[in-house]
Amino acid sequence: MTGNFDLNVRFQTVAPSRDIVVVGAGIVGCAVAYELARRGASVEIIDDRGAGMGATQASAGMLAPFNEAPDGGPLLDIALRGLEIYDSFVAQLCDDAAVTLNYRRSGTLEVARTDAGVARLAHTQSVLAARGVDAEWLDRSDLRRREPTLAPSAAALFIPSQGFIGAAELTRTMASAARRHGARLIEHGRVKRIARHGDEMSVVTDRGSLTGDTVVLAAGSWSGQISVEGVDAPLPVTPIRGQLLQLQWSGPLLTRVVWSERCYVVPWDDGTVLVGATVEDAGFDERTTVAGVQELMAAVCDLAPSASAATFVAARAGLRPAAPDHLPIIGRSSALPSLIYATAHYRNGVLLAPLTARVIADLLLDDRIDPMFEQTTPMRFGAF
Ligand SMILES: Cc1cc2nc3c(=O)[nH]c(=O)nc-3n(C[C@H](O)[C@H](O)[C@H](O)COP(=O)(O)OP(=O)(O)OC[C@H]3O[C@@H](n4cnc5c(N)ncnc54)[C@H](O)[C@@H]3O)c2cc1C
């Protein structure tokens, strides 16, 4: 964190060439800043709070493309690419930062309790088979043997390649690794406007302006609140609130991530579990509610009756940034070509952060245009 003195000095400095300002220090902004700094760019990252304080702090950290995009389509293609590079991204970061991260590719179980649920699982299995993805069908007794803690269910699909990671820990690690590569993290600076200023880009904040060659806008749900020169309408990113519980489990733990029709459960080695998540249109309200907590408590007790003996640790809420088509918005602005959008990751920001960072660094540092931009371009919504 830079102190006020540093911050003011920095605001007066004219940026040298290849300076990149990243707006937003959630998991996406931190991944982008880390990748750019690691590859030699001069990076500043600015957040109105601190690293990982937005949707990221509430995230369950699951890496589960098949649960998030069970019908296939462009989101599944993008999410699969996101998963494919995860091992190498984490290995590189851990090596670079000399840390180990809570990262597990132990598979996920999706259980079905109803006929409709079984039909949905069978459909997912056929999508996976068509893509050559390994998945195992478990009947009631297989499931009982595998996860005795669960209430009896009709069937389940085990997808071994999926997993989870500690999203907050990953974000903190990327932020500090970015700083070790020379990036500057500026906290408590609210960006109001992004504009061109002569040959440079100017990022106007409530405490002065930053300048750079390029700006990456990664402000999650708040991305549409920042005014951009030459753009009349706000970027169509809507906050979708998600609430999540953290419980201290008592008795035998689940061995892997489990999804049901009503909730999912992520078991940690320390005996805590995360239970998520509500999906609510609550505007920019980041608070947890009695109704949200109650919904998740009921759902987890229905899935695993021994949850009623767990103790309550915390409830968290975050605003998932959603575009109207639920695909991320990643790519160059048509109004300001030195502005790159990296937002609207909706339910998959943890899964897609490394891929987002890689394609943006390829674009900015190597002039490589990833084919994914065709799907994720901001221009699909107009002249942004
Ligand atoms: C309950 C829940 C569970 C989830 N589970 C998963 C999961 O299992 N797997 C998965 O992949 N994804 C999951 N997600 C989604 C994931 O958390 C998000 O997609 C991801 O965190 C978005 O990251 P981000 O960096 O774009 O946004 P954020 O984390 O919201 O970060 C944006 C940052 O920008 C800052 N900011 C905003 N406006 C300004 C401004 N004007 N000036 C300066 N800074 C600004 C904010 O303070 C914030 O720090 C979940 C989300 C929730 C809520």
GROMACS .gro file of C-alpha atoms and ligand atoms in nm:
model
  437
    1MET     CA    1   0.000   0.000   0.000
    2THR     CA    2   0.133   0.343  -0.083
    3GLY     CA    3   0.090   0.606   0.183
    4ASN     CA    4  -0.061   0.948   0.112
    5PHE     CA    5   0.276   1.111   0.055
    6ASP     CA    6   0.371   0.852  -0.207
    7LEU     CA    7   0.030   0.875  -0.362
    8ASN     CA    8   0.052   1.252  -0.410
    9VAL     CA    9   0.403   1.234  -0.552
   10ARG     CA   10   0.289   0.969  -0.793
   11PHE     CA   11  -0.007   1.174  -0.910
   12GLN     CA   12   0.228   1.456  -1.013
   13THR     CA   13   0.467   1.234  -1.206
   14VAL     CA   14   0.438   1.204  -1.582
   15ALA     CA   15   0.438   0.838  -1.670
   16PRO     CA   16   0.719   0.696  -1.881
   17SER     CA   17   0.642   0.494  -2.191
   18ARG     CA   18   0.462   0.156  -2.148
   19ASP     CA   19   0.292   0.271  -1.832
   20ILE     CA   20  -0.032   0.087  -1.769
   21VAL     CA   21  -0.292   0.192  -1.512
   22VAL     CA   22  -0.524  -0.085  -1.392
   23VAL     CA   23  -0.848   0.038  -1.234
   24GLY     CA   24  -0.980  -0.206  -0.972
   25ALA     CA   25  -0.782  -0.446  -0.753
   26GLY     CA   26  -1.021  -0.738  -0.744
   27ILE     CA   27  -0.905  -1.078  -0.858
   28VAL     CA   28  -0.924  -0.967  -1.222
   29GLY     CA   29  -0.731  -0.641  -1.179
   30CYS     CA   30  -0.467  -0.809  -0.961
   31ALA     CA   31  -0.419  -1.092  -1.211
   32VAL     CA   32  -0.383  -0.841  -1.497
   33ALA     CA   33  -0.141  -0.624  -1.295
   34TYR     CA   34   0.066  -0.926  -1.196
   35GLU     CA   35   0.093  -1.065  -1.549
   36LEU     CA   36   0.182  -0.726  -1.699
   37ALA     CA   37   0.438  -0.646  -1.429
   38ARG     CA   38   0.592  -0.994  -1.450
   39ARG     CA   39   0.634  -0.945  -1.823
   40GLY     CA   40   0.815  -0.615  -1.777
   41ALA     CA   41   0.547  -0.344  -1.798
   42SER     CA   42   0.534  -0.051  -1.559
   43VAL     CA   43   0.203  -0.089  -1.378
   44GLU     CA   44  -0.007   0.108  -1.133
   45ILE     CA   45  -0.320  -0.044  -0.989
   46ILE     CA   46  -0.574   0.172  -0.813
   47ASP     CA   47  -0.871   0.071  -0.600
   48ASP     CA   48  -1.117   0.272  -0.395
   49ARG     CA   49  -1.083   0.019  -0.111
   50GLY     CA   50  -0.800  -0.235  -0.112
   51ALA     CA   51  -0.700  -0.549  -0.299
   52GLY     CA   52  -0.975  -0.812  -0.313
   53MET     CA   53  -1.242  -0.619  -0.123
   54GLY     CA   54  -1.517  -0.634  -0.388
   55ALA     CA   55  -1.692  -0.950  -0.512
   56THR     CA   56  -1.364  -1.136  -0.475
   57GLN     CA   57  -1.375  -1.149  -0.091
   58ALA     CA   58  -1.709  -1.333  -0.107
   59SER     CA   59  -1.613  -1.581  -0.376
   60ALA     CA   60  -1.621  -1.955  -0.321
   61GLY     CA   61  -1.322  -1.998  -0.551
   62MET     CA   62  -1.461  -2.291  -0.748
   63LEU     CA   63  -1.312  -2.375  -1.083
   64ALA     CA   64  -1.613  -2.542  -1.236
   65PRO     CA   65  -1.681  -2.459  -1.602
   66PHE     CA   66  -1.919  -2.750  -1.648
   67ASN     CA   67  -2.144  -2.643  -1.363
   68GLU     CA   68  -2.144  -2.283  -1.476
   69ALA     CA   69  -2.201  -2.348  -1.846
   70PRO     CA   70  -2.365  -2.692  -1.862
   71ASP     CA   71  -2.527  -2.624  -2.200
   72GLY     CA   72  -2.203  -2.551  -2.384
   73GLY     CA   73  -2.173  -2.241  -2.602
   74PRO     CA   74  -1.910  -1.964  -2.593
   75LEU     CA   75  -1.904  -1.938  -2.214
   76LEU     CA   76  -1.803  -2.303  -2.184
   77ASP     CA   77  -1.530  -2.259  -2.447
   78ILE     CA   78  -1.389  -1.960  -2.258
   79ALA     CA   79  -1.427  -2.125  -1.916
   80LEU     CA   80  -1.250  -2.440  -2.038
   81ARG     CA   81  -0.957  -2.233  -2.158
   82GLY     CA   82  -0.960  -2.067  -1.816
   83LEU     CA   83  -0.935  -2.404  -1.642
   84GLU     CA   84  -0.670  -2.537  -1.883
   85ILE     CA   85  -0.415  -2.272  -1.790
   86TYR     CA   86  -0.483  -2.278  -1.414
   87ASP     CA   87  -0.220  -2.534  -1.318
   88SER     CA   88   0.057  -2.351  -1.499
   89PHE     CA   89  -0.057  -2.008  -1.375
   90VAL     CA   90  -0.064  -2.122  -1.011
   91ALA     CA   91   0.269  -2.304  -1.046
   92GLN     CA   92   0.431  -1.994  -1.195
   93LEU     CA   93   0.286  -1.765  -0.926
   94CYS     CA   94   0.382  -1.997  -0.638
   95ASP     CA   95   0.732  -2.024  -0.776
   96ASP     CA   96   0.757  -1.651  -0.829
   97ALA     CA   97   0.615  -1.559  -0.487
   98ALA     CA   98   0.771  -1.854  -0.300
   99VAL     CA   99   0.437  -1.953  -0.146
  100THR     CA  100   0.197  -2.244  -0.163
  101LEU     CA  101  -0.170  -2.177  -0.229
  102ASN     CA  102  -0.481  -2.365  -0.128
  103TYR     CA  103  -0.546  -2.503  -0.476
  104ARG     CA  104  -0.720  -2.837  -0.533
  105ARG     CA  105  -0.819  -3.014  -0.851
  106SER     CA  106  -1.000  -3.285  -0.654
  107GLY     CA  107  -1.310  -3.289  -0.874
  108THR     CA  108  -1.670  -3.190  -0.811
  109LEU     CA  109  -1.982  -3.392  -0.746
  110GLU     CA  110  -2.313  -3.264  -0.874
  111VAL     CA  111  -2.604  -3.444  -0.709
  112ALA     CA  112  -2.962  -3.476  -0.828
  113ARG     CA  113  -3.251  -3.536  -0.592
  114THR     CA  114  -3.539  -3.516  -0.843
  115ASP     CA  115  -3.626  -3.666  -1.182
  116ALA     CA  116  -3.574  -3.326  -1.343
  117GLY     CA  117  -3.234  -3.306  -1.175
  118VAL     CA  118  -3.136  -3.649  -1.304
  119ALA     CA  119  -3.240  -3.549  -1.657
  120ARG     CA  120  -3.029  -3.232  -1.628
  121LEU     CA  121  -2.726  -3.433  -1.511
  122ALA     CA  122  -2.769  -3.675  -1.803
  123HIS     CA  123  -2.771  -3.378  -2.040
  124THR     CA  124  -2.452  -3.238  -1.883
  125GLN     CA  125  -2.292  -3.580  -1.916
  126SER     CA  126  -2.372  -3.586  -2.289
  127VAL     CA  127  -2.222  -3.235  -2.334
  128LEU     CA  128  -1.906  -3.355  -2.155
  129ALA     CA  129  -1.887  -3.676  -2.358
  130ALA     CA  130  -1.915  -3.478  -2.685
  131ARG     CA  131  -1.612  -3.275  -2.571
  132GLY     CA  132  -1.418  -3.581  -2.460
  133VAL     CA  133  -1.426  -3.474  -2.094
  134ASP     CA  134  -1.397  -3.739  -1.829
  135ALA     CA  135  -1.705  -3.769  -1.603
  136GLU     CA  136  -1.834  -4.055  -1.390
  137TRP     CA  137  -2.202  -4.131  -1.330
  138LEU     CA  138  -2.276  -4.241  -0.972
  139ASP     CA  139  -2.600  -4.406  -0.872
  140ARG     CA  140  -2.757  -4.378  -0.527
  141SER     CA  141  -2.542  -4.649  -0.365
  142ASP     CA  142  -2.215  -4.537  -0.534
  143LEU     CA  143  -2.278  -4.191  -0.400
  144ARG     CA  144  -2.359  -4.319  -0.052
  145ARG     CA  145  -2.025  -4.505  -0.046
  146ARG     CA  146  -1.832  -4.206  -0.183
  147GLU     CA  147  -1.988  -3.934   0.037
  148PRO     CA  148  -2.175  -4.087   0.334
  149THR     CA  149  -2.233  -3.742   0.482
  150LEU     CA  150  -2.478  -3.651   0.204
  151ALA     CA  151  -2.852  -3.711   0.229
  152PRO     CA  152  -2.966  -3.988  -0.010
  153SER     CA  153  -2.979  -3.859  -0.367
  154ALA     CA  154  -3.095  -4.023  -0.688
  155ALA     CA  155  -2.768  -3.981  -0.878
  156ALA     CA  156  -2.454  -3.772  -0.911
  157LEU     CA  157  -2.199  -3.676  -1.172
  158PHE     CA  158  -1.835  -3.671  -1.069
  159ILE     CA  159  -1.616  -3.443  -1.282
  160PRO     CA  160  -1.255  -3.507  -1.178
  161SER     CA  161  -1.091  -3.210  -1.356
  162GLN     CA  162  -1.275  -2.936  -1.164
  163GLY     CA  163  -1.159  -2.791  -0.833
  164PHE     CA  164  -1.121  -2.481  -0.621
  165ILE     CA  165  -0.875  -2.224  -0.493
  166GLY     CA  166  -0.872  -1.972  -0.208
  167ALA     CA  167  -0.974  -1.662  -0.403
  168ALA     CA  168  -0.877  -1.406  -0.138
  169GLU     CA  169  -0.539  -1.568  -0.080
  170LEU     CA  170  -0.474  -1.589  -0.455
  171THR     CA  171  -0.562  -1.221  -0.498
  172ARG     CA  172  -0.336  -1.110  -0.212
  173THR     CA  173  -0.053  -1.321  -0.352
  174MET     CA  174  -0.091  -1.176  -0.702
  175ALA     CA  175  -0.102  -0.821  -0.561
  176SER     CA  176   0.217  -0.869  -0.363
  177ALA     CA  177   0.393  -1.052  -0.648
  178ALA     CA  178   0.294  -0.767  -0.883
  179ARG     CA  179   0.449  -0.522  -0.637
  180ARG     CA  180   0.768  -0.725  -0.623
  181HIS     CA  181   0.782  -0.686  -1.000
  182GLY     CA  182   0.761  -0.310  -0.955
  183ALA     CA  183   0.385  -0.249  -0.972
  184ARG     CA  184   0.237   0.017  -0.744
  185LEU     CA  185  -0.086  -0.048  -0.561
  186ILE     CA  186  -0.276   0.269  -0.475
  187GLU     CA  187  -0.555   0.213  -0.225
  188HIS     CA  188  -0.844   0.441  -0.129
  189GLY     CA  189  -0.844   0.621  -0.464
  190ARG     CA  190  -1.182   0.635  -0.638
  191VAL     CA  191  -1.162   0.667  -1.017
  192LYS     CA  192  -1.423   0.897  -1.164
  193ARG     CA  193  -1.326   0.941  -1.527
  194ILE     CA  194  -1.098   0.799  -1.795
  195ALA     CA  195  -1.004   1.031  -2.080
  196ARG     CA  196  -0.738   1.107  -2.336
  197HIS     CA  197  -0.498   1.386  -2.243
  198GLY     CA  198  -0.272   1.469  -2.537
  199ASP     CA  199  -0.081   1.153  -2.621
  200GLU     CA  200  -0.156   0.996  -2.286
  201MET     CA  201  -0.447   0.850  -2.099
  202SER     CA  202  -0.565   1.025  -1.788
  203VAL     CA  203  -0.734   0.850  -1.497
  204VAL     CA  204  -0.913   1.112  -1.290
  205THR     CA  205  -0.968   1.021  -0.927
  206ASP     CA  206  -1.111   1.199  -0.625
  207ARG     CA  207  -0.751   1.272  -0.520
  208GLY     CA  208  -0.585   1.381  -0.844
  209SER     CA  209  -0.501   1.221  -1.177
  210LEU     CA  210  -0.284   0.935  -1.292
  211THR     CA  211  -0.146   0.912  -1.643
  212GLY     CA  212  -0.035   0.622  -1.856
  213ASP     CA  213  -0.015   0.491  -2.210
  214THR     CA  214  -0.296   0.246  -2.150
  215VAL     CA  215  -0.574   0.194  -1.896
  216VAL     CA  216  -0.729  -0.143  -1.806
  217LEU     CA  217  -1.076  -0.103  -1.653
  218ALA     CA  218  -1.134  -0.390  -1.409
  219ALA     CA  219  -1.375  -0.233  -1.162
  220GLY     CA  220  -1.616  -0.528  -1.150
  221SER     CA  221  -1.980  -0.432  -1.088
  222TRP     CA  222  -1.887  -0.064  -1.067
  223SER     CA  223  -1.730  -0.052  -1.415
  224GLY     CA  224  -2.034   0.128  -1.559
  225GLN     CA  225  -2.009   0.405  -1.299
  226ILE     CA  226  -1.678   0.536  -1.432
  227SER     CA  227  -1.722   0.790  -1.708
  228VAL     CA  228  -1.523   0.731  -2.026
  229GLU     CA  229  -1.451   1.009  -2.274
  230GLY     CA  230  -1.650   0.962  -2.592
  231VAL     CA  231  -1.890   0.708  -2.442
  232ASP     CA  232  -2.243   0.831  -2.372
  233ALA     CA  233  -2.409   0.533  -2.204
  234PRO     CA  234  -2.283   0.342  -1.899
  235LEU     CA  235  -2.123   0.006  -1.972
  236PRO     CA  236  -2.403  -0.253  -1.926
  237VAL     CA  237  -2.268  -0.430  -1.618
  238THR     CA  238  -2.522  -0.516  -1.348
  239PRO     CA  239  -2.443  -0.616  -0.988
  240ILE     CA  240  -2.589  -0.955  -0.894
  241ARG     CA  241  -2.554  -1.010  -0.522
  242GLY     CA  242  -2.432  -1.343  -0.392
  243GLN     CA  243  -2.430  -1.438  -0.024
  244LEU     CA  244  -2.213  -1.716   0.111
  245LEU     CA  245  -2.172  -1.883   0.450
  246GLN     CA  246  -1.860  -2.008   0.622
  247LEU     CA  247  -1.925  -2.288   0.871
  248GLN     CA  248  -1.702  -2.488   1.101
  249TRP     CA  249  -1.799  -2.847   1.026
  250SER     CA  250  -1.833  -3.107   1.294
  251GLY     CA  251  -1.799  -3.478   1.216
  252PRO     CA  252  -1.676  -3.632   0.889
  253LEU     CA  253  -1.608  -3.375   0.621
  254LEU     CA  254  -1.710  -3.397   0.259
  255THR     CA  255  -1.410  -3.490   0.047
  256ARG     CA  256  -1.472  -3.256  -0.245
  257VAL     CA  257  -1.691  -2.976  -0.380
  258VAL     CA  258  -2.058  -3.080  -0.396
  259TRP     CA  259  -2.331  -2.907  -0.595
  260SER     CA  260  -2.701  -2.959  -0.550
  261GLU     CA  261  -3.004  -2.785  -0.699
  262ARG     CA  262  -3.015  -2.545  -0.401
  263CYS     CA  263  -2.655  -2.480  -0.295
  264TYR     CA  264  -2.294  -2.584  -0.328
  265VAL     CA  265  -2.044  -2.675  -0.056
  266VAL     CA  266  -1.668  -2.627  -0.067
  267PRO     CA  267  -1.481  -2.822   0.205
  268TRP     CA  268  -1.148  -2.685   0.326
  269ASP     CA  269  -0.865  -2.880   0.487
  270ASP     CA  270  -0.900  -2.678   0.809
  271GLY     CA  271  -1.250  -2.818   0.868
  272THR     CA  272  -1.443  -2.513   0.752
  273VAL     CA  273  -1.682  -2.525   0.460
  274LEU     CA  274  -1.817  -2.254   0.232
  275VAL     CA  275  -2.184  -2.274   0.141
  276GLY     CA  276  -2.307  -2.069  -0.152
  277ALA     CA  277  -2.470  -1.884  -0.293
  278THR     CA  278  -2.773  -1.666  -0.336
  279VAL     CA  279  -2.839  -1.495  -0.670
  280GLU     CA  280  -3.013  -1.162  -0.607
  281ASP     CA  281  -3.086  -0.838  -0.781
  282ALA     CA  282  -3.020  -0.600  -0.489
  283GLY     CA  283  -2.856  -0.308  -0.668
  284PHE     CA  284  -2.524  -0.207  -0.511
  285ASP     CA  285  -2.619  -0.330  -0.164
  286GLU     CA  286  -2.328  -0.545  -0.042
  287ARG     CA  287  -2.486  -0.644   0.289
  288THR     CA  288  -2.580  -0.993   0.402
  289THR     CA  289  -2.943  -1.052   0.498
  290VAL     CA  290  -3.137  -1.282   0.730
  291ALA     CA  291  -3.326  -1.420   0.428
  292GLY     CA  292  -3.003  -1.501   0.245
  293VAL     CA  293  -2.844  -1.672   0.545
  294GLN     CA  294  -3.165  -1.864   0.615
  295GLU     CA  295  -3.190  -1.984   0.254
  296LEU     CA  296  -2.835  -2.119   0.257
  297MET     CA  297  -2.866  -2.278   0.603
  298ALA     CA  298  -3.180  -2.464   0.495
  299ALA     CA  299  -3.023  -2.575   0.167
  300VAL     CA  300  -2.705  -2.712   0.324
  301CYS     CA  301  -2.896  -2.899   0.598
  302ASP     CA  302  -3.111  -3.056   0.329
  303LEU     CA  303  -2.802  -3.163   0.132
  304ALA     CA  304  -2.600  -3.286   0.429
  305PRO     CA  305  -2.808  -3.322   0.750
  306SER     CA  306  -2.498  -3.316   0.972
  307ALA     CA  307  -2.459  -2.949   0.875
  308SER     CA  308  -2.702  -2.870   1.155
  309ALA     CA  309  -2.423  -2.951   1.404
  310ALA     CA  310  -2.180  -2.711   1.235
  311THR     CA  311  -2.103  -2.375   1.392
  312PHE     CA  312  -2.149  -2.046   1.219
  313VAL     CA  313  -1.827  -1.861   1.132
  314ALA     CA  314  -1.927  -1.585   0.891
  315ALA     CA  315  -2.162  -1.471   0.619
  316ARG     CA  316  -2.028  -1.273   0.327
  317ALA     CA  317  -2.184  -1.096   0.032
  318GLY     CA  318  -2.041  -0.977  -0.298
  319LEU     CA  319  -2.168  -0.824  -0.619
  320ARG     CA  320  -2.104  -1.039  -0.925
  321PRO     CA  321  -2.050  -0.816  -1.229
  322ALA     CA  322  -2.288  -0.937  -1.502
  323ALA     CA  323  -2.322  -0.835  -1.867
  324PRO     CA  324  -2.663  -0.894  -2.029
  325ASP     CA  325  -2.536  -1.210  -2.207
  326HIS     CA  326  -2.337  -1.331  -1.902
  327LEU     CA  327  -2.013  -1.337  -2.101
  328PRO     CA  328  -1.721  -1.129  -1.975
  329ILE     CA  329  -1.637  -0.795  -2.137
  330ILE     CA  330  -1.271  -0.816  -2.233
  331GLY     CA  331  -1.119  -0.614  -2.514
  332ARG     CA  332  -1.033  -0.278  -2.656
  333SER     CA  333  -1.265   0.020  -2.636
  334SER     CA  334  -1.379   0.156  -2.972
  335ALA     CA  335  -1.419   0.505  -2.823
  336LEU     CA  336  -1.075   0.518  -2.660
  337PRO     CA  337  -0.843   0.259  -2.816
  338SER     CA  338  -0.594   0.289  -2.528
  339LEU     CA  339  -0.863   0.170  -2.289
  340ILE     CA  340  -0.903  -0.206  -2.239
  341TYR     CA  341  -1.204  -0.349  -2.058
  342ALA     CA  342  -1.160  -0.648  -1.825
  343THR     CA  343  -1.490  -0.686  -1.647
  344ALA     CA  344  -1.829  -0.863  -1.625
  345HIS     CA  345  -1.686  -1.198  -1.520
  346TYR     CA  346  -2.014  -1.266  -1.340
  347ARG     CA  347  -1.995  -1.610  -1.168
  348ASN     CA  348  -1.654  -1.700  -1.311
  349GLY     CA  349  -1.409  -1.428  -1.217
  350VAL     CA  350  -1.184  -1.661  -1.022
  351LEU     CA  351  -1.183  -1.919  -1.298
  352LEU     CA  352  -1.123  -1.660  -1.571
  353ALA     CA  353  -0.878  -1.419  -1.402
  354PRO     CA  354  -0.557  -1.592  -1.524
  355LEU     CA  355  -0.690  -1.623  -1.881
  356THR     CA  356  -0.803  -1.259  -1.879
  357ALA     CA  357  -0.459  -1.153  -1.759
  358ARG     CA  358  -0.285  -1.359  -2.024
  359VAL     CA  359  -0.488  -1.234  -2.323
  360ILE     CA  360  -0.459  -0.872  -2.210
  361ALA     CA  361  -0.082  -0.898  -2.158
  362ASP     CA  362  -0.051  -1.065  -2.500
  363LEU     CA  363  -0.248  -0.779  -2.654
  364LEU     CA  364  -0.066  -0.495  -2.481
  365LEU     CA  365   0.287  -0.628  -2.477
  366ASP     CA  366   0.303  -0.852  -2.786
  367ASP     CA  367   0.025  -0.703  -3.002
  368ARG     CA  368  -0.142  -1.045  -3.018
  369ILE     CA  369  -0.518  -1.045  -3.066
  370ASP     CA  370  -0.676  -1.347  -2.905
  371PRO     CA  371  -0.971  -1.500  -3.098
  372MET     CA  372  -1.169  -1.489  -2.770
  373PHE     CA  373  -1.204  -1.110  -2.814
  374GLU     CA  374  -1.463  -1.178  -3.085
  375GLN     CA  375  -1.698  -1.307  -2.817
  376THR     CA  376  -1.593  -1.077  -2.534
  377THR     CA  377  -1.553  -0.744  -2.714
  378PRO     CA  378  -1.729  -0.447  -2.549
  379MET     CA  379  -1.843  -0.348  -2.898
  380ARG     CA  380  -2.111  -0.617  -2.892
  381PHE     CA  381  -2.308  -0.370  -2.680
  382GLY     CA  382  -2.238  -0.061  -2.893
  383ALA     CA  383  -1.971   0.208  -2.913
  384PHE     CA  384  -1.792   0.150  -2.586
  385LIG     C1  385  -2.098  -1.543  -0.333
  385LIG     C2  386  -2.010  -1.549  -0.456
  385LIG     C3  387  -1.952  -1.669  -0.493
  385LIG     C4  388  -1.872  -1.676  -0.606
  385LIG     N1  389  -1.813  -1.794  -0.638
  385LIG     C5  390  -1.733  -1.802  -0.746
  385LIG     C6  391  -1.666  -1.922  -0.777
  385LIG     O1  392  -1.681  -2.021  -0.706
  385LIG     N2  393  -1.584  -1.926  -0.885
  385LIG     C7  394  -1.565  -1.816  -0.966
  385LIG     O2  395  -1.491  -1.824  -1.064
  385LIG     N3  396  -1.628  -1.698  -0.939
  385LIG     C8  397  -1.711  -1.689  -0.832
  385LIG     N4  398  -1.775  -1.573  -0.802
  385LIG     C9  399  -1.760  -1.460  -0.894
  385LIG    C10  400  -1.631  -1.386  -0.869
  385LIG     O3  401  -1.616  -1.362  -0.731
  385LIG    C11  402  -1.632  -1.255  -0.948
  385LIG     O4  403  -1.655  -1.281  -1.084
  385LIG    C12  404  -1.497  -1.185  -0.932
  385LIG     O5  405  -1.466  -1.166  -0.797
  385LIG    C13  406  -1.500  -1.051  -1.004
  385LIG     O6  407  -1.373  -0.997  -0.985
  385LIG     P1  408  -1.343  -0.849  -1.027
  385LIG     O7  409  -1.201  -0.823  -0.997
  385LIG     O8  410  -1.392  -0.824  -1.166
  385LIG     O9  411  -1.442  -0.760  -0.936
  385LIG     P2  412  -1.431  -0.723  -0.781
  385LIG    O10  413  -1.373  -0.831  -0.700
  385LIG    O11  414  -1.565  -0.673  -0.741
  385LIG    O12  415  -1.325  -0.605  -0.781
  385LIG    C14  416  -1.353  -0.480  -0.837
  385LIG    C15  417  -1.272  -0.378  -0.758
  385LIG    O13  418  -1.285  -0.251  -0.820
  385LIG    C16  419  -1.293  -0.154  -0.717
  385LIG     N5  420  -1.359  -0.035  -0.772
  385LIG    C17  421  -1.487  -0.024  -0.810
  385LIG     N6  422  -1.511   0.101  -0.855
  385LIG    C18  423  -1.395   0.168  -0.845
  385LIG    C19  424  -1.357   0.303  -0.875
  385LIG     N7  425  -1.444   0.391  -0.925
  385LIG     N8  426  -1.231   0.341  -0.850
  385LIG    C20  427  -1.140   0.252  -0.799
  385LIG     N9  428  -1.171   0.123  -0.770
  385LIG    C21  429  -1.297   0.083  -0.793
  385LIG    C22  430  -1.374  -0.224  -0.609
  385LIG    O14  431  -1.357  -0.167  -0.481
  385LIG    C23  432  -1.320  -0.364  -0.615
  385LIG    O15  433  -1.210  -0.382  -0.527
  385LIG    C24  434  -1.853  -1.560  -0.688
  385LIG    C25  435  -1.909  -1.440  -0.649
  385LIG    C26  436  -1.987  -1.433  -0.533
  385LIG    C27  437  -2.045  -1.300  -0.492
   0.00000   0.00000   0.00000
